[in-house]
N, CA, C and O of each residue as an XYZ file, in Angstrom:
484
protein
N       0.855     -1.321      0.317
C       0.021     -0.151     -0.172
C       0.326      1.320     -0.354
O       0.147      1.681      0.809
N       0.559      2.081     -0.810
C       1.278      3.383     -0.921
C       0.208      4.772     -1.092
O      -0.749      4.958     -1.843
N       0.797      5.567     -0.117
C       0.024      7.056     -0.204
C       0.676      8.242     -0.508
O       1.635      8.627      0.161
N       0.270      8.812     -1.395
C       0.999     10.257     -1.401
C      -0.101     11.145     -0.596
O      -1.324     11.032     -0.668
N       0.570     11.958      0.103
C      -0.339     12.922      0.855
C       0.157     14.614      0.202
O       1.361     14.837      0.082
N      -0.496     15.310     -0.041
C      -0.450     16.528     -0.228
C      -0.855     17.659      0.624
O      -1.883     17.647      1.300
N       0.200     18.892      0.561
C      -0.103     19.910      1.373
C       0.435     21.237      1.058
O       1.479     21.371      0.420
N      -0.243     22.195      1.483
C       0.394     23.980      0.588
C      -0.574     24.197     -0.079
O      -0.347     25.371     -0.372
N      -1.586     23.933     -0.596
C      -2.542     24.775     -1.200
C      -3.306     25.760     -0.849
O      -3.370     25.802      0.379
N      -3.882     26.527     -1.322
C      -4.983     27.558     -0.742
C      -5.057     29.030     -1.660
O      -4.695     29.070     -2.836
N      -5.475     29.969     -1.072
C      -5.801     30.943     -1.772
C      -4.792     32.253     -1.639
O      -4.561     32.738     -0.531
N      -4.215     32.781     -2.845
C      -3.278     33.650     -2.678
C      -3.941     34.743     -4.172
O      -4.652     34.503     -5.147
N      -3.148     36.119     -3.576
C      -3.473     37.116     -4.707
C      -2.335     36.647     -5.733
O      -1.372     35.891     -5.602
N      -2.910     37.517     -6.981
C      -1.717     37.051     -7.958
C      -0.621     37.909     -7.617
O      -0.706     39.007     -7.067
N       0.551     37.237     -8.039
C       1.618     37.831     -7.660
C       2.275     37.109     -6.393
O       3.473     37.175     -6.119
N       1.431     36.499     -5.753
C       1.966     36.192     -4.942
C       2.930     34.330     -4.833
O       3.564     33.928     -5.808
N       2.859     33.743     -3.919
C       3.406     32.360     -3.739
C       2.939     31.506     -3.215
O       2.145     31.782     -2.316
N       3.178     30.251     -3.493
C       2.896     29.133     -2.558
C       3.356     27.740     -2.545
O       3.393     27.267     -3.681
N       3.646     27.096     -1.801
C       4.379     25.904     -1.762
C       3.928     24.778     -1.449
O       3.394     24.642     -0.348
N       4.037     23.686     -2.355
C       3.360     22.698     -2.294
C       4.084     21.538     -1.952
O       5.235     21.359     -2.349
N       3.367     20.602     -1.115
C       4.554     19.344     -0.623
C       3.966     18.132     -0.881
O       2.741     18.239     -0.927
N       4.452     16.802     -1.102
C       4.050     15.741     -1.472
C       4.749     14.769     -0.844
O       5.882     14.735     -1.324
N       4.601     13.981     -0.012
C       5.010     13.009      0.954
C       4.419     11.701      0.601
O       3.208     11.540      0.755
N       5.147     10.777      0.154
C       5.106      9.432     -0.440
C       5.142      8.221      0.914
O       6.316      8.147      1.276
N       4.702      7.753      1.331
C       4.786      6.457      2.388
C       4.075      4.892      1.915
O       3.280      4.649      1.006
N       4.661      4.053      2.842
C       4.080      2.840      2.305
C       5.169      2.083      2.309
O       6.216      2.289      2.924
N       4.713      0.610      1.138
C       5.890     -0.220      1.124
C       6.674      0.262      0.036
O       6.474     -0.319     -1.031
N       7.454      1.111      0.039
C       8.245      1.602     -1.292
C       9.537      0.935     -1.155
O      10.162      0.887     -0.095
N       9.841      0.524     -2.039
C      11.464      0.097     -2.512
C      11.978      1.516     -3.019
O      12.658      2.243     -2.294
N      11.647      1.822     -4.173
C      12.351      3.151     -4.741
C      11.148      3.942     -5.450
O      10.058      3.410     -5.661
N      11.430      5.157     -5.769
C      10.860      6.326     -6.185
C      11.241      6.644     -7.692
O      12.392      7.060     -7.561
N      11.059      6.674     -8.539
C      11.478      7.175     -9.965
C      10.957      8.698    -10.200
O      11.265      9.560     -9.376
N      10.259      8.978    -11.200
C       9.895     10.249    -11.680
C       8.925     10.435    -10.428
O       8.291      9.533     -9.880
N       8.936     11.753    -10.096
C       8.025     12.262     -9.255
C       7.668     13.806     -9.908
O       8.489     14.609    -10.350
N       6.028     13.983     -9.820
C       5.612     15.159    -10.582
C       4.793     15.828     -9.942
O       4.426     15.553     -8.800
N       4.377     16.879    -10.675
C       3.094     17.753    -10.071
C       2.435     17.893    -11.079
O       3.143     18.359    -11.972
N       0.770     17.613    -11.587
C      -0.044     17.759    -12.539
C      -1.300     19.035    -11.929
O      -1.494     19.199    -10.725
N      -1.940     19.724    -12.863
C      -2.868     20.442    -12.411
C      -4.539     20.050    -13.603
O      -4.492     19.693    -14.780
N      -5.636     20.251    -12.876
C      -6.428     20.360    -13.471
C      -7.375     21.381    -13.465
O      -8.064     21.304    -12.449
N      -7.742     22.478    -14.325
C      -8.540     23.500    -14.036
C     -10.043     23.571    -14.642
O     -10.298     23.172    -15.778
N     -10.997     24.111    -13.780
C     -12.418     23.405    -14.300
C     -12.428     23.479    -15.797
O     -11.719     24.277    -16.410
N     -13.415     22.457    -16.494
C     -13.473     22.109    -17.646
C     -12.330     21.649    -18.783
O     -12.527     21.343    -19.959
N     -11.260     21.695    -18.150
C      -9.898     21.374    -18.915
C      -9.315     20.130    -18.715
O      -9.768     19.526    -17.743
N      -8.293     19.471    -19.458
C      -7.705     18.075    -19.129
C      -6.558     18.677    -18.036
O      -6.036     19.792    -18.008
N      -6.369     17.527    -17.160
C      -5.207     17.327    -16.268
C      -3.750     17.649    -17.248
O      -3.372     16.859    -18.113
N      -3.276     18.512    -17.036
C      -1.852     18.817    -17.675
C      -0.540     18.575    -16.578
O      -0.765     18.108    -15.461
N       0.504     18.852    -16.908
C       1.585     18.401    -16.556
C       1.972     19.795    -16.158
O       1.700     20.810    -16.799
N       2.558     19.740    -15.164
C       3.213     20.934    -14.265
C       4.809     21.331    -14.338
O       5.479     22.171    -14.938
N       5.016     20.422    -13.536
C       6.635     19.772    -13.638
C       6.764     18.296    -13.116
O       5.883     17.661    -12.537
N       8.455     17.730    -13.539
C       8.426     16.673    -12.611
C       9.999     16.771    -12.703
O      10.657     17.614    -13.312
N      10.447     15.687    -11.940
C      12.078     15.465    -11.581
C      12.023     14.008    -11.430
O      11.293     13.196    -10.862
N      13.162     13.988    -12.214
C      13.765     12.361    -11.928
C      14.562     12.150    -10.476
O      14.883     13.233     -9.985
N      14.895     11.147     -9.794
C      15.337     10.803     -8.978
C      16.710     11.208     -8.880
O      17.210     11.461     -7.784
N      17.331     11.284     -9.922
C      18.800     11.868     -9.769
C      18.958     13.272    -10.567
O      19.871     13.523    -11.354
N      17.808     14.206    -10.185
C      17.707     15.514    -10.514
C      17.072     16.305    -11.682
O      16.389     17.313    -11.505
N      17.354     15.764    -12.894
C      16.978     16.510    -13.992
C      15.286     16.704    -13.899
O      14.434     15.890    -13.541
N      15.128     18.300    -14.429
C      13.982     18.571    -14.400
C      12.884     18.618    -15.629
O      13.333     18.338    -16.740
N      11.816     18.870    -15.553
C      11.191     19.137    -16.612
C       9.620     20.268    -16.383
O       8.690     19.942    -15.646
N       9.648     21.225    -16.978
C       8.674     22.434    -16.907
C       7.614     22.305    -17.808
O       8.013     21.855    -18.882
N       6.252     22.561    -17.772
C       5.788     23.199    -19.045
C       5.969     24.641    -19.127
O       6.259     25.523    -18.319
N       5.659     24.583    -20.559
C       6.404     25.963    -20.822
C       5.555     27.528    -20.129
O       6.083     28.640    -20.141
N       4.224     27.231    -19.594
C       3.575     28.458    -18.779
C       4.110     28.808    -17.357
O       4.054     29.942    -16.883
N       4.670     27.646    -16.681
C       5.485     27.717    -15.770
C       7.092     28.153    -15.406
O       7.665     28.498    -14.373
N       7.422     27.988    -16.543
C       9.177     28.107    -16.545
C       9.415     29.388    -15.988
O       8.562     30.220    -16.300
N      10.366     29.802    -15.225
C      10.620     30.530    -14.663
C      10.199     31.209    -13.658
O      10.724     32.204    -13.158
N       8.911     30.487    -13.249
C       8.081     31.174    -11.601
C       8.058     29.796    -11.098
O       8.584     29.813     -9.985
N       7.727     28.745    -11.378
C       7.986     27.428    -10.553
C       9.199     26.809    -10.329
O      10.082     26.928    -11.179
N       9.417     26.068     -9.170
C      10.548     25.374     -9.093
C      10.120     24.087     -8.349
O       9.552     24.064     -7.257
N      10.490     22.970     -9.133
C      10.288     21.396     -8.337
C      11.473     21.047     -7.802
O      12.534     21.274     -8.384
N      11.404     20.534     -6.787
C      12.680     19.548     -6.168
C      11.974     18.715     -5.395
O      10.768     18.625     -5.162
N      13.206     17.937     -4.924
C      12.681     16.598     -4.084
C      13.712     16.479     -2.758
O      14.787     17.065     -2.629
N      13.177     15.700     -1.960
C      13.834     15.218     -0.683
C      13.966     13.882     -0.589
O      13.475     13.378      0.421
N      14.658     12.947     -1.606
C      14.745     11.565     -1.837
C      14.829     10.893     -0.137
O      14.257      9.822      0.066
N      15.354     11.390      0.687
C      15.635     10.742      2.035
C      14.491     10.776      2.780
O      14.361     10.067      3.778
N      13.483     11.679      2.318
C      12.012     11.878      2.701
C      10.822     11.504      1.736
O       9.642     11.723      2.011
N      11.216     10.984      0.711
C      10.495     10.482     -0.334
C       9.177     11.697     -0.606
O       8.000     11.422     -0.839
N       9.686     12.850     -0.514
C       8.771     14.183     -0.320
C       9.072     15.132     -1.859
O      10.248     15.434     -2.062
N       8.273     15.472     -2.650
C       8.510     16.332     -3.677
C       7.865     17.820     -3.235
O       6.853     17.817     -2.534
N       8.459     19.069     -3.651
C       8.118     20.174     -3.640
C       7.863     21.082     -5.027
O       8.631     21.082     -5.990
N       6.863     21.705     -4.945
C       6.692     23.024     -5.918
C       6.657     23.996     -5.349
O       5.802     24.223     -4.493
N       7.546     24.784     -5.669
C       7.564     26.540     -5.195
C       6.753     27.141     -6.395
O       6.891     26.784     -7.565
N       6.072     27.899     -6.039
C       5.189     28.629     -7.032
C       5.028     30.023     -6.929
O       4.053     30.546     -6.389
N       6.154     30.757     -7.540
C       5.962     32.122     -7.606
C       5.442     32.994     -8.669
O       5.312     32.582     -9.821
N       5.123     34.265     -8.286
C       4.542     35.280     -9.367
C       3.528     34.651    -10.251
O       3.554     34.588    -11.480
N       2.435     34.097     -9.254
C       1.263     33.509     -9.373
C       0.442     34.115     -9.992
O       0.287     35.313     -9.756
N      -0.267     33.508    -10.893
C      -1.526     34.190    -12.123
C      -2.584     33.505    -11.779
O      -2.620     32.510    -11.056
N      -3.611     34.147    -12.402
C      -5.307     34.011    -11.921
C      -5.586     32.386    -12.745
O      -6.398     31.498    -12.485
N      -4.673     32.476    -13.665
C      -4.688     31.025    -14.479
C      -4.027     29.855    -14.060
O      -4.105     28.825    -14.729
N      -3.296     29.928    -12.868
C      -2.578     29.098    -12.306
C      -3.858     28.074    -11.508
O      -3.865     26.852    -11.361
N      -4.851     29.070    -11.098
C      -5.681     28.431    -10.676
C      -6.204     26.774    -10.791
O      -6.452     26.505    -11.966
N      -6.386     25.837    -10.038
C      -6.643     24.496    -10.549
C      -6.517     23.816     -9.209
O      -6.304     24.445     -8.173
N      -6.672     22.371     -9.278
C      -6.351     21.370     -8.257
C      -5.055     20.759     -8.795
O      -4.826     20.294     -9.911
N      -4.282     20.873     -7.749
C      -2.998     20.335     -8.291
C      -2.462     18.597     -7.529
O      -2.497     18.392     -6.316
N      -2.058     17.661     -8.444
C      -2.253     16.508     -8.371
C      -0.526     15.981     -7.909
O       0.332     16.432     -8.669
N      -0.152     15.336     -7.070
C       1.046     14.949     -6.904
C       1.426     13.678     -7.323
O       0.904     12.793     -6.645
N       2.410     13.156     -8.518
C       2.429     11.957     -9.322
C       3.565     11.209     -8.972
O       4.541     11.960     -8.949
N       3.892      9.903     -8.652
C       4.744      9.223     -8.300
C       5.223      8.096     -9.242
O       4.283      7.302     -9.239
N       6.063      7.676     -9.940
C       6.465      6.506    -10.376
C       7.507      5.428     -9.204
O       8.727      5.468     -9.051
N       6.380      4.432     -8.448
C       7.284      4.043     -7.139
C       7.285      2.207     -7.832
O       6.488      1.608     -8.555
N       8.272      1.901     -7.332
C       8.616      0.589     -7.351
C       8.455     -0.108     -5.474
O       9.311     -0.111     -4.589
N       7.163     -0.567     -5.449
C       7.076     -1.174     -4.304
C       7.935     -2.653     -3.754
O       8.277     -3.428     -4.648
N       8.207     -2.954     -2.577
C       8.984     -3.997     -2.169
C       8.596     -5.151     -2.711
O       7.453     -5.452     -2.364
N       9.185     -6.029     -3.536
C       9.181     -7.450     -3.709
C       8.515     -7.173     -5.315
O       8.188     -8.152     -5.985
N       8.380     -6.037     -5.758
C       7.882     -5.998     -7.472
C       9.342     -5.629     -8.205
O      10.316     -5.054     -7.718
N       9.146     -6.158     -9.532
C      10.477     -5.564    -10.509
C       9.977     -4.325    -11.238
O      10.725     -3.709    -11.997
N       8.899     -4.005    -11.047
C       8.267     -2.968    -12.153
C       7.823     -1.503    -11.344
O       7.851     -1.435    -10.115
N       7.409     -0.346    -12.220
C       6.855      0.777    -11.405
C       5.920      0.697    -11.636
O       5.524     -0.158    -12.428
N       4.956      1.760    -10.909
C       3.492      2.201    -10.817
C       3.268      3.444    -10.613
O       3.866      3.987     -9.684
N       2.542      4.043    -11.259
C       1.857      5.192    -11.054
C       1.120      5.660     -9.979
O       0.000      5.149     -9.959
N       1.322      6.415     -9.105
C       0.191      6.586     -8.019
C      -0.335      8.171     -7.833
O       0.540      9.035     -7.775
N      -1.135      8.397     -7.780
C      -1.610     10.272     -7.575
C      -1.879     10.206     -5.779
O      -2.009      9.259     -5.003
N      -1.885     11.823     -5.583
C      -2.386     12.083     -4.478
C      -3.530     12.707     -4.723
O      -3.753     13.107     -5.866
N      -4.413     12.891     -3.743
C      -5.795     13.369     -3.828
C      -6.272     14.652     -4.497
O      -7.389     14.991     -4.889
N      -5.058     15.280     -4.509
C      -5.137     16.701     -4.822
C      -5.390     17.924     -3.899
O      -6.297     17.862     -3.069
N      -4.541     19.142     -4.028
C      -5.047     20.082     -3.154
C      -5.142     21.540     -4.406
O      -4.624     21.716     -5.508
N      -6.059     22.357     -3.555
C      -6.684     23.283     -4.487
C      -5.618     24.655     -4.398
O      -5.337     25.226     -3.344
N      -5.206     24.956     -5.490
C      -4.719     26.168     -5.485
C      -5.842     27.736     -6.267
O      -6.503     27.800     -7.304
N      -5.655     28.475     -5.465
C      -6.846     29.611     -6.419
C      -5.829     31.004     -5.955
O      -5.283     31.474     -4.957
N      -5.999     31.267     -7.362
C      -5.258     32.916     -7.350
C      -6.374     34.042     -7.787
O      -7.024     34.134     -8.828
N      -6.362     34.709     -6.833
C      -7.206     36.035     -7.146
C      -6.642     37.080     -7.877
O      -5.446     37.349     -7.760
N      -7.287     37.610     -8.518
C      -6.928     38.790     -9.261
C      -6.593     40.389     -8.579
O      -6.295     41.326     -9.319
């Protein structure tokens, strides 16, 4: 059993900042890519950023230069620092991780429950 628990969402004014956290726990052998996705009302879920276990990162064009993804491998945690927030960043943000559980030879994709980020203009 694996759980991803997110925290850090909320309401912020345009130009403000928020920091999201996501901690993975359970029967974990290793974690490969961790990332953040978001889904706004009426839109498809989209990748915001992801980070490999060794450090390389990938960002959506819409957040480059404003958001920073990082991770603490010792704590199985991924972070998303969001600066210069815009109203169009408003969405439910979901944590995702590709995890190899103990006794398995393959990785599986796990999702958090989502955390609401609302940016007011």
